[in-house]
Short mmCIF file of C-alpha atoms and ligand atoms in Angstrom, two decimals:
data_model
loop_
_atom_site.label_atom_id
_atom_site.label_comp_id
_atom_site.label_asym_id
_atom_site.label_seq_id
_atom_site.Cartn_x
_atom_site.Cartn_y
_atom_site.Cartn_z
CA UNK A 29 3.60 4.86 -41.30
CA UNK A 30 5.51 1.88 -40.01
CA UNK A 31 7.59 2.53 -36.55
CA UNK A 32 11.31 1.51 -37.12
CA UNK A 33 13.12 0.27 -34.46
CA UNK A 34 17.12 -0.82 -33.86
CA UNK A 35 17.74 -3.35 -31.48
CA UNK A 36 21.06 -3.92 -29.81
CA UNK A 37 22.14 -7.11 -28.30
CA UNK A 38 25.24 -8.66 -27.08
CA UNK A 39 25.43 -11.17 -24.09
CA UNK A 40 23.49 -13.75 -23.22
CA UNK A 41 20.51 -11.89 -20.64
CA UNK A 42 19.75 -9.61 -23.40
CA UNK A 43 19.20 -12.83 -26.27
CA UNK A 44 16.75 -14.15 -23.61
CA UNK A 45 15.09 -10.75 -23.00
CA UNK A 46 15.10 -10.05 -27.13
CA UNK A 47 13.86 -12.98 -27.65
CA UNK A 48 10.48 -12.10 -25.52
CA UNK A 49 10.18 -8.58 -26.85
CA UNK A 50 10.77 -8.99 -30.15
CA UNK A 51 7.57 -11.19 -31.37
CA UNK A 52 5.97 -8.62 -29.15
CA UNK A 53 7.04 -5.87 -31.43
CA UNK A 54 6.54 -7.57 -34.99
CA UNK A 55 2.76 -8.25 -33.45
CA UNK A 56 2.13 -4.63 -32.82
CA UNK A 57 3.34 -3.99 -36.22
CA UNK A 58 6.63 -2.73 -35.59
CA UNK A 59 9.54 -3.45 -38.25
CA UNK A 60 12.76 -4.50 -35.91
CA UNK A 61 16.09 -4.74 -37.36
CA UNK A 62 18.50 -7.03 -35.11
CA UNK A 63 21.92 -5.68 -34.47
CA UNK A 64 24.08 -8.06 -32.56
CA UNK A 65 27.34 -6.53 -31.50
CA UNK A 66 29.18 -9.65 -30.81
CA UNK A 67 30.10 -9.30 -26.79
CA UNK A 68 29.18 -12.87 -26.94
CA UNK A 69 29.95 -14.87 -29.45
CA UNK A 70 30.47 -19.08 -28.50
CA UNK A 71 28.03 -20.65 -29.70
CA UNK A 72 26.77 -22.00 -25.98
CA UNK A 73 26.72 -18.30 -25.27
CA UNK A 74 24.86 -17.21 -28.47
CA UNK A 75 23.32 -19.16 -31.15
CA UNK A 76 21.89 -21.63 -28.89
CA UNK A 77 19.61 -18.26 -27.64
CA UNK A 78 18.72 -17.18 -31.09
CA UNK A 79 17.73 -21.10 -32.09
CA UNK A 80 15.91 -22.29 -28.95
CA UNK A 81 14.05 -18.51 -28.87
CA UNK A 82 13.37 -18.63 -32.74
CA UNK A 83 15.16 -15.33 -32.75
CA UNK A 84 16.03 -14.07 -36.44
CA UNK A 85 19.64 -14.04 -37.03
CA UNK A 86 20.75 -10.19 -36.55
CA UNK A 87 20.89 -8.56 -39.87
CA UNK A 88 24.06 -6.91 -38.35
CA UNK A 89 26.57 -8.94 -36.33
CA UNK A 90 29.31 -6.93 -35.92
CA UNK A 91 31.65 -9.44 -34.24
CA UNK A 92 33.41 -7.25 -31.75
CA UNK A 93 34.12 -9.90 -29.30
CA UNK A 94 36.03 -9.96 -25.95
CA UNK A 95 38.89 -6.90 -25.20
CA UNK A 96 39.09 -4.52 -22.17
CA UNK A 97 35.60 -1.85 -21.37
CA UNK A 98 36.98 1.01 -23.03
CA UNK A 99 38.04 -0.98 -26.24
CA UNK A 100 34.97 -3.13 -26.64
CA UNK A 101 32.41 -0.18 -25.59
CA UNK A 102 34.39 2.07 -28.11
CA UNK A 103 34.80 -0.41 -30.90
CA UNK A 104 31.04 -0.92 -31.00
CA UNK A 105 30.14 3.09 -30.64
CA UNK A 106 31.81 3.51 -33.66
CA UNK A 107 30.11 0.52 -35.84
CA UNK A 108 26.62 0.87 -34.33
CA UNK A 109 26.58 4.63 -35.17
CA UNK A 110 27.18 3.79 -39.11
CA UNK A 111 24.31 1.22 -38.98
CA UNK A 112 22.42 4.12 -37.48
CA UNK A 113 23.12 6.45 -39.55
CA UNK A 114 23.04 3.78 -42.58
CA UNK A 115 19.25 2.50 -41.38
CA UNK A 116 17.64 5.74 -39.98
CA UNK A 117 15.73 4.37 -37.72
CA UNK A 118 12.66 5.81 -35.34
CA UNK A 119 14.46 4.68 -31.98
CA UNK A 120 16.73 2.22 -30.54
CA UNK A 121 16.36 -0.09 -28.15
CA UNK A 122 18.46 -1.13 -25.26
CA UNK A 123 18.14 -3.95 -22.64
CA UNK A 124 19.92 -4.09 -19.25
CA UNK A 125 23.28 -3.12 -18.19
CA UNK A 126 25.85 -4.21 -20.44
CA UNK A 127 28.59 -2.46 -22.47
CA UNK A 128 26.62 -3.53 -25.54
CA UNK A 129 23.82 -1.49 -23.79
CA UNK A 130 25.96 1.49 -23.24
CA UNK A 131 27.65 1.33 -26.62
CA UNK A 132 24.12 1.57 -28.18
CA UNK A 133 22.84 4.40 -26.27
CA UNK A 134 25.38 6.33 -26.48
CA UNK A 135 25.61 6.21 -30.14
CA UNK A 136 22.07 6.75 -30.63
CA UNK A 137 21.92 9.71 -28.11
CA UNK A 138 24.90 11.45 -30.39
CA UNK A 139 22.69 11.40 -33.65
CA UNK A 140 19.70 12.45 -31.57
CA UNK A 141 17.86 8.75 -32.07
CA UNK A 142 15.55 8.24 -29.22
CA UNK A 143 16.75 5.42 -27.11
CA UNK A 144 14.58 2.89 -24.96
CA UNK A 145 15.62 1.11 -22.27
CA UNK A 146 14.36 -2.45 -21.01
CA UNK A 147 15.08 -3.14 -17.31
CA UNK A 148 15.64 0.30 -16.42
CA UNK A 149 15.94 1.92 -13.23
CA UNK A 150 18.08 -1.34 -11.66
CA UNK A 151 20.56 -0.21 -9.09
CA UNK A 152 23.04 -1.70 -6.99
CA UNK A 153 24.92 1.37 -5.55
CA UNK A 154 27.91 -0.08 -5.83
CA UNK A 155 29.83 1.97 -8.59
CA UNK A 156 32.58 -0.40 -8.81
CA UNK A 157 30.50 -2.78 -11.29
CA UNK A 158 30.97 -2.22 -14.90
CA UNK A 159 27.49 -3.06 -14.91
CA UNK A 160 26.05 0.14 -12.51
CA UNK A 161 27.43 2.73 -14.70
CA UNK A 162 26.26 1.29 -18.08
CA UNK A 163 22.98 0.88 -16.43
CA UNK A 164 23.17 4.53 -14.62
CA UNK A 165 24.37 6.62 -17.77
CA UNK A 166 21.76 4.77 -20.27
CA UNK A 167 18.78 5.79 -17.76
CA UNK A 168 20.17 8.99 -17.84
CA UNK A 169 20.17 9.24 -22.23
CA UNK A 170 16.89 7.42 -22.40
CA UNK A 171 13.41 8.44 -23.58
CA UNK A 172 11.34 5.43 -22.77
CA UNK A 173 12.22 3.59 -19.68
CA UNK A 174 10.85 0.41 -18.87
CA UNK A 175 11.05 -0.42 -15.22
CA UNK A 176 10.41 -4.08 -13.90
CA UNK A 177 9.69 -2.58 -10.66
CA UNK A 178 8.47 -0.44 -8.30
CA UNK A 179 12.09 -0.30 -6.94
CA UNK A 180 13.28 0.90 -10.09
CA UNK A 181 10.89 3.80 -10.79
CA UNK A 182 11.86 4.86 -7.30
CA UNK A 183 15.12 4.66 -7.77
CA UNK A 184 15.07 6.83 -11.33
CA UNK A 185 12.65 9.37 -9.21
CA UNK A 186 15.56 10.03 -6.70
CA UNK A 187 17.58 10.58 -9.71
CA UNK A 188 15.41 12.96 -11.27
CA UNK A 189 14.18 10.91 -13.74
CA UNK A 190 10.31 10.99 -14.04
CA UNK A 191 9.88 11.33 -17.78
CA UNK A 192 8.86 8.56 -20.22
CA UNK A 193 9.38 5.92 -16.86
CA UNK A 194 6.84 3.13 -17.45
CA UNK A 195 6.29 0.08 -15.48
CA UNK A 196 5.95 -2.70 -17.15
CA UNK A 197 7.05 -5.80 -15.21
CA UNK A 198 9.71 -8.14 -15.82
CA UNK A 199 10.54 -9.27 -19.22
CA UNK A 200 12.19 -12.24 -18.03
CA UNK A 201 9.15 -13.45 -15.66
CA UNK A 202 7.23 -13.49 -19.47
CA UNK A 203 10.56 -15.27 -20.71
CA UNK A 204 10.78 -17.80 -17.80
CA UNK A 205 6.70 -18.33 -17.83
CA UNK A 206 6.97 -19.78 -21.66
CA UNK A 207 10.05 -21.62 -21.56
CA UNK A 208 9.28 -23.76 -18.86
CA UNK A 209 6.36 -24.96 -21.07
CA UNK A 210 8.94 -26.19 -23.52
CA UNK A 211 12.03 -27.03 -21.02
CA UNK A 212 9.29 -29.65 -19.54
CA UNK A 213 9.01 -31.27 -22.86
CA UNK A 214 12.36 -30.97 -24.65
CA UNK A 215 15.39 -30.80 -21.94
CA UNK A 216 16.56 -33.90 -20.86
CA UNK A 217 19.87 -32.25 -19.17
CA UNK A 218 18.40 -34.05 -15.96
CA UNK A 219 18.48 -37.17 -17.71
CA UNK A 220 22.22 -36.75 -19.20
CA UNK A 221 24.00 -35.33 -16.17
CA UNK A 222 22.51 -37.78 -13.92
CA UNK A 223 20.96 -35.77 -11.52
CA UNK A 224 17.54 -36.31 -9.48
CA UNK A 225 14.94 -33.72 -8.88
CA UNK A 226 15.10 -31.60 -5.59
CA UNK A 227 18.26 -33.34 -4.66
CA UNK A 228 21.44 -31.11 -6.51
CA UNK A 229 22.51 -27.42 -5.92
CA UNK A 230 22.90 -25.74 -9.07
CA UNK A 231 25.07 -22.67 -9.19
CA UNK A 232 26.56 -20.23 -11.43
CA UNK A 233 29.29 -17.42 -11.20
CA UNK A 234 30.57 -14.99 -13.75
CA UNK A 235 31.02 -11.64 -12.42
CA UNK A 236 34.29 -9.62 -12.27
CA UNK A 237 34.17 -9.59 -8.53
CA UNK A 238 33.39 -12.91 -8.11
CA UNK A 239 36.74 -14.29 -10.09
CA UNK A 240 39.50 -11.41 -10.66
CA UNK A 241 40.05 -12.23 -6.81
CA UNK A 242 41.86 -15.93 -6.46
CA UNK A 243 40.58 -15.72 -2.66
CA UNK A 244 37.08 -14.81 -3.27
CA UNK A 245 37.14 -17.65 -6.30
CA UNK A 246 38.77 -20.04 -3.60
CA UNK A 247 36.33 -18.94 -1.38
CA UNK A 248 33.35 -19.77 -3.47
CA UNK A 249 34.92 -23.10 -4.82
CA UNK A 250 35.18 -23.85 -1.00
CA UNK A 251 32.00 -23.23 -0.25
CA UNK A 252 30.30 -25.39 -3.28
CA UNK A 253 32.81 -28.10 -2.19
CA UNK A 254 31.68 -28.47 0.90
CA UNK A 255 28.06 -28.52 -0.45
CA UNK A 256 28.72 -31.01 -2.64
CA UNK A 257 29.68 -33.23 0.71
CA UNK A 258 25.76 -33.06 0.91
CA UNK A 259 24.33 -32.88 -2.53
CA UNK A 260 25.91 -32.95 -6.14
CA UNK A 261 26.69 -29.61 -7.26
CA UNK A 262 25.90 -28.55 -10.64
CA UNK A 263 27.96 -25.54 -12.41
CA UNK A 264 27.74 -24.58 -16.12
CA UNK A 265 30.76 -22.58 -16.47
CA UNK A 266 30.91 -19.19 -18.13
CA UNK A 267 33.88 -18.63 -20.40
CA UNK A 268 35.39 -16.17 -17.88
CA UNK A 269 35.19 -18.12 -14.87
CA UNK A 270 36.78 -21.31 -16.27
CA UNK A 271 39.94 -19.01 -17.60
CA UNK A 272 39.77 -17.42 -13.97
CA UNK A 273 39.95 -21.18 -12.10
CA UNK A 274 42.59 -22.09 -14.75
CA UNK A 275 44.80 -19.60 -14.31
CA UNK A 276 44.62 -19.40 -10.57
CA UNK A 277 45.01 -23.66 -10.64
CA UNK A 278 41.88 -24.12 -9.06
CA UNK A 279 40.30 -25.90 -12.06
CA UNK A 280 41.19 -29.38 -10.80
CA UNK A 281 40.04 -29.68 -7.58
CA UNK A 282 36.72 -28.14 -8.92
CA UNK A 283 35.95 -30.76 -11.62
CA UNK A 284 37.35 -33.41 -8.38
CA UNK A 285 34.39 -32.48 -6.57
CA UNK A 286 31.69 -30.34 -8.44
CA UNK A 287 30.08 -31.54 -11.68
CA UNK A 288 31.18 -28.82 -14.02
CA UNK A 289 29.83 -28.56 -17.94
CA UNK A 290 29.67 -26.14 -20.25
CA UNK A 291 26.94 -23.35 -20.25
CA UNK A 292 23.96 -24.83 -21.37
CA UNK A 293 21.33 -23.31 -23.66
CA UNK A 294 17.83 -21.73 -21.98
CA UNK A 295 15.82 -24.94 -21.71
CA UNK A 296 18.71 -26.67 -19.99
CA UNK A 297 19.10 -23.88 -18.02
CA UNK A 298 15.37 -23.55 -17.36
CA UNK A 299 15.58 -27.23 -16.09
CA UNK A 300 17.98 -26.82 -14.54
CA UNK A 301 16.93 -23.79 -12.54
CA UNK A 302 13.16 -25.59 -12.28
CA UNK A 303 13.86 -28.46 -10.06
CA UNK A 304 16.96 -27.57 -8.12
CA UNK A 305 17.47 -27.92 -4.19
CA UNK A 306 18.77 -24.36 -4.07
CA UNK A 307 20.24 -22.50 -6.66
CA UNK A 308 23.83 -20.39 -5.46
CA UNK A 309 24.56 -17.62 -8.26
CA UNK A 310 26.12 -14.11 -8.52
CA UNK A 311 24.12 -13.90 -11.57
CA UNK A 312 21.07 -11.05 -11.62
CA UNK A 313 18.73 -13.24 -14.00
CA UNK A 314 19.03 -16.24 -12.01
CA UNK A 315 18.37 -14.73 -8.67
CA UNK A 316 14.50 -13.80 -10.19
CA UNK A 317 14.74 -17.31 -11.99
CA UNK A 318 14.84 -19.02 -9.18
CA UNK A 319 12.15 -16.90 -7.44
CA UNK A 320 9.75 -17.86 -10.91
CA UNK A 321 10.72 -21.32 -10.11
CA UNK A 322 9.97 -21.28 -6.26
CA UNK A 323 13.48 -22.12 -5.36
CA UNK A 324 15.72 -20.76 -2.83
CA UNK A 325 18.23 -18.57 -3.49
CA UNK A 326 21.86 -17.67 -2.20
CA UNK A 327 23.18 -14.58 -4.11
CA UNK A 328 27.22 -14.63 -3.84
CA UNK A 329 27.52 -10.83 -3.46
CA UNK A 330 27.18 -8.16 -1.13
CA UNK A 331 24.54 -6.57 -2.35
CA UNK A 332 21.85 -7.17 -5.25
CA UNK A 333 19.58 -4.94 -7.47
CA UNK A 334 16.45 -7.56 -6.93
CA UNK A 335 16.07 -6.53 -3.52
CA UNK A 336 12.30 -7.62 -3.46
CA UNK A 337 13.55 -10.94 -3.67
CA UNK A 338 15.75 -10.68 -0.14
CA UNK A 339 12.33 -8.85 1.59
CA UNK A 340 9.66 -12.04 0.83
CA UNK A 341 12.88 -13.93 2.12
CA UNK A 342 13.49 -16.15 -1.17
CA UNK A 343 17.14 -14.77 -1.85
CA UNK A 344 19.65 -14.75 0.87
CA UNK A 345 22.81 -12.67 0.30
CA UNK A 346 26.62 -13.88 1.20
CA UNK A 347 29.64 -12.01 0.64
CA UNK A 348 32.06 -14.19 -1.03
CA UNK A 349 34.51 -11.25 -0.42
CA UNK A 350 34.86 -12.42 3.37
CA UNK A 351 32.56 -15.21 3.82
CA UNK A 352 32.69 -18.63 3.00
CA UNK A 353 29.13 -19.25 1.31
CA UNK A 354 29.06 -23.06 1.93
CA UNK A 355 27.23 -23.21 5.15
CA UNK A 356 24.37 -20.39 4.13
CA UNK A 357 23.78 -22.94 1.05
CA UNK A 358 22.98 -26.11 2.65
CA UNK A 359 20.63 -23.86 5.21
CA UNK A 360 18.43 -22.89 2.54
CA UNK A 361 17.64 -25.96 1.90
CA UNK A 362 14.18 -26.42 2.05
CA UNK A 363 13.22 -22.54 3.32
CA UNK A 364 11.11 -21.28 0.59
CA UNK A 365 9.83 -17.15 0.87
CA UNK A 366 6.93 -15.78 1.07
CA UNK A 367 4.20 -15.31 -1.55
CA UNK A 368 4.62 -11.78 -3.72
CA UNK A 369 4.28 -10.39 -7.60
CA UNK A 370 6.82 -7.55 -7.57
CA UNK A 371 7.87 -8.57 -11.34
CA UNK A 372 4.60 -8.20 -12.91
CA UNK A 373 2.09 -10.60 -14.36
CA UNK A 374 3.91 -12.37 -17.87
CA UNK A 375 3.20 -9.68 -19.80
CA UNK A 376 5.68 -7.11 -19.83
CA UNK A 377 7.13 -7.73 -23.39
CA UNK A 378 3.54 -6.55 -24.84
CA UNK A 379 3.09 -3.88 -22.34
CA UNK A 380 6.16 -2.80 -23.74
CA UNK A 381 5.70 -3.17 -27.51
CA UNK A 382 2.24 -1.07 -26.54
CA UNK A 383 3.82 2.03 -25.49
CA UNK A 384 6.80 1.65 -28.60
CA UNK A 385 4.19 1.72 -30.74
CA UNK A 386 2.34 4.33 -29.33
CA UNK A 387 5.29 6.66 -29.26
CA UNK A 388 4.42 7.41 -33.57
CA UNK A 389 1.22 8.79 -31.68
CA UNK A 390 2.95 11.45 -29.68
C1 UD1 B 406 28.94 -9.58 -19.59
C2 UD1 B 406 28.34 -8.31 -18.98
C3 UD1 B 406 27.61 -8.66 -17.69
C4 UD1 B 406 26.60 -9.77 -17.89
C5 UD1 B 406 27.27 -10.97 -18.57
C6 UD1 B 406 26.24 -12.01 -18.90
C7 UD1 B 406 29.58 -6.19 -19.31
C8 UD1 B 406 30.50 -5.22 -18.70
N1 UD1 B 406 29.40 -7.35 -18.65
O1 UD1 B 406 29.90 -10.07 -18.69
O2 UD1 B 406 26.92 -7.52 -17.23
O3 UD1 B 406 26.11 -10.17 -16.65
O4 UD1 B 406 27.90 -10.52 -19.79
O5 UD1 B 406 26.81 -13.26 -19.10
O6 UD1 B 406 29.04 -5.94 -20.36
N2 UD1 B 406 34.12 -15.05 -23.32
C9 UD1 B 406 34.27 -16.15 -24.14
N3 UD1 B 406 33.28 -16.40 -25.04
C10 UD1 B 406 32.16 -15.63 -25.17
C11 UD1 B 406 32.03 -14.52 -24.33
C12 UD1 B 406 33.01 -14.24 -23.40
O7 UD1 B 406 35.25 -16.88 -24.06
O8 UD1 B 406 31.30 -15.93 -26.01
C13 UD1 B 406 35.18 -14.80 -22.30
C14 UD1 B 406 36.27 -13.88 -22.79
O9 UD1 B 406 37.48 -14.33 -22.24
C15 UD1 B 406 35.91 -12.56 -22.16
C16 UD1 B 406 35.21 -12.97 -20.88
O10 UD1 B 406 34.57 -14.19 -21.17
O11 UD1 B 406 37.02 -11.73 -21.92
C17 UD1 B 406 34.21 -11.96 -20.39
O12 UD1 B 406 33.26 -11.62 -21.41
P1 UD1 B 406 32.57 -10.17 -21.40
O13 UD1 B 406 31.48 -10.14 -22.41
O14 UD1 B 406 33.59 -9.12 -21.47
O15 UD1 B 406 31.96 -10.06 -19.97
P2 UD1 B 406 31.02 -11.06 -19.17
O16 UD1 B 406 31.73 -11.51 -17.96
O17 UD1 B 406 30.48 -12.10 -20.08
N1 UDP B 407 21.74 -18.95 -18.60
C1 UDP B 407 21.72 -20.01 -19.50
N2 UDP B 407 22.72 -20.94 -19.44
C2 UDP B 407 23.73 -20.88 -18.52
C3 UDP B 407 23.73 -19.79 -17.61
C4 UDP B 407 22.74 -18.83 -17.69
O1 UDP B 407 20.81 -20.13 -20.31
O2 UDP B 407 24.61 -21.76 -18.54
C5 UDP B 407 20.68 -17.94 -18.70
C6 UDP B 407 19.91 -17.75 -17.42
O3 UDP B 407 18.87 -18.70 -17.32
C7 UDP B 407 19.41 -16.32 -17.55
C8 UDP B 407 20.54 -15.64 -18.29
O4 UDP B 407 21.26 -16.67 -18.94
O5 UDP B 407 18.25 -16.25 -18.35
C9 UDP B 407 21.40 -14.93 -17.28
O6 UDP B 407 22.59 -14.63 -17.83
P1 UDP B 407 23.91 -14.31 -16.96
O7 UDP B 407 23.84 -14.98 -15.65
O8 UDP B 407 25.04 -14.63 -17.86
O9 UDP B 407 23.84 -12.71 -16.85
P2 UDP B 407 23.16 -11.70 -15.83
O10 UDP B 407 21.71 -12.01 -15.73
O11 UDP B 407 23.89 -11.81 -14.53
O12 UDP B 407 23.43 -10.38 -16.46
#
């Protein structure tokens, strides 16, 4: 009998993280159907993932697109529960923390579909993110749970969660290990944005508390500008943060001193990310990016769910909340962490696809 499995993707991390797992499933034999709820849907935020990752295109796209939590998380429970119960499949799978996550567990835990979950057991404690209760309620409804770390199967322990937790290591350290391969050949974003190796900062914000705030966004800007004094800054702009510097009129002074562009597709990214001074980010898959890269790291936040990353010293946090982050930057130049494999060895996505597939067994 041939294992079915639904996947459900939305925003960018989870095309990257698909993109790994999914050849990992088709060569242990297991028939994937793509469902792609739409969360992202720009073409630098989406079909440049599914072409550079030779994804298939999602047999479902269900082109929900942007709207409030409560709107977009309930607009896709409704449509991914008729695919379910149109497809019948064996399980569903789930990566990360995002409503697209939620919206698929959820549905599948309704119609009594078991549900596994990539990159589970991340916590940042800090239930004001959107993120930290999609991630804490789909733990909580999932059957398989694929931690990256030892972190995380701690942290589901303390939660009572001991069941079906298997650590597999980080998808994205198997994601980061083969594009790099290609990014050396292919990207010449170096070339095109004029920028020299080991001698640029490249950053990247998105999250909600990073620019619903015009202070913290001010603060941040700041703090790039006055890196940019010492080395160009580099900032592919998510869709959210250039409406957030537009509306609070910050957009101007930005492009005056920082070299923004539009997000850029993996490779870029991943060449980006590869020979960068020090990389500044709220993002969560950049902080370990860097890390797989050997490159410092300044997390904008307060607090991070990659705390490994802060302990061998290669991620330094800065709260953008009350802290300019401009002077922790241009320290970190040059301070690289200590050595350390707490993601794994570049083989999660088949350690993964192994224990799918054995799941017909049991
Ligand atoms: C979402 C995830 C976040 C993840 C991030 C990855 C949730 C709650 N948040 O945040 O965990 O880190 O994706 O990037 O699920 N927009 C566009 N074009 C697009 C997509 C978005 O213009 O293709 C704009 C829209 O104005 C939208 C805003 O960006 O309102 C935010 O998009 P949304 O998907 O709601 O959240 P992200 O900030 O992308
Ligand atoms: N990324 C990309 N282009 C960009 C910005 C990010 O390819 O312009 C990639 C990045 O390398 C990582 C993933 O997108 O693999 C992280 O996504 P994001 O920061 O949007 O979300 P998070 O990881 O914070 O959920």
């Amino acid at each position: 009998m041939t294992l079915k499995v639904l996947t459900v993707v939305g925003a960018r991390p989870q095309f990257v993280k698909a993109g790994m797992v999914s050849r990992a499933l088709d060569s242990a034999g297991i028939q994937e159907t793509l469902l792609h709820t739409g969360q992202h849907y720009d073409s630098a935020m989406s079909d440049i993932f599914f072409e550079e990752l030779r994804i298939p295109a999602p047999k479902y796209n269900l082109a929900i697109g942007s709207g409030p939590h409560g709107s977009q998380t309930g607009k896709m429970l409704e449509a991914i529960e008729a695919v379910l119960l149109e497809t019948k499949p064996d399980r569903i799978l789930v990566y990360g923390d995002t409503n697209s996550t939620l919206a698929g567990a959820l549905a599948a835990s309704k119609i009594d579909i078991p549900i596994d979950h990539v990159e589970a057991g991340l916590r940042s404690f800090n239930r004001r993110m959107p993120e930290e209760v999609n991630r804490v309620v789909t733990d909580h409804l999932s059957d398989l749970l694929f931690a990256p770390t030892e972190t995380a199967v701690r942290n589901l322990a303390n939660e009572g969660i001991r069941d079906g937790v298997h650590r597999t290591g980080d998808v994205m350290f198997d994601a980061t290990k083969a594009a790099t391969r290609i990014a050396n050949e292919r990207s010449d974003v170096r070339e095109r944005t004029g920028i020299t190796a080991d001698a640029y900062v490249l950053a990247t914000i998105h999250r909600p508390a990073s620019t619903d705030d015009r202070e913290t966004l001010e603060r941040i800007i700041n703090g790039l500008q006055m890196v940019a004094g010492e080395l160009p800054v580099i900032l592919p702009l998510h869709p959210r943060t250039r409406a957030a510097l537009d509306r609070f009129g910050l957009l101007e002074s930005a492009a005056a001193h920082l070299r923004l562009i539009d997000p850029v597709g993996y490779l870029d990214m991943t060449s980006l990310e590869a020979a960068a001074a020090v990389i500044a980010t709220d993002s969560g898959g950049v902080q370990k990016e860097a890390f797989f890269h050997g490159v410092p790291c300044v997390t904008m936040r307060s607090e991070t769910e990659w705390v490994e990353l802060v302990e061998l010293g290669w991620n330094t946090l800065v709260d953008p909340s009350t802290t300019d982050p401009g002077a922790v930057i241009l320290s970190r130049i040059g301070h690289t962490g200590r050595a350390g494999t707490p993601y794994g060895d570049g083989h999660a996505a088949d350690a993964i696809a192994g224990v799918i597939a054995s799941s017909l067994d049991g």
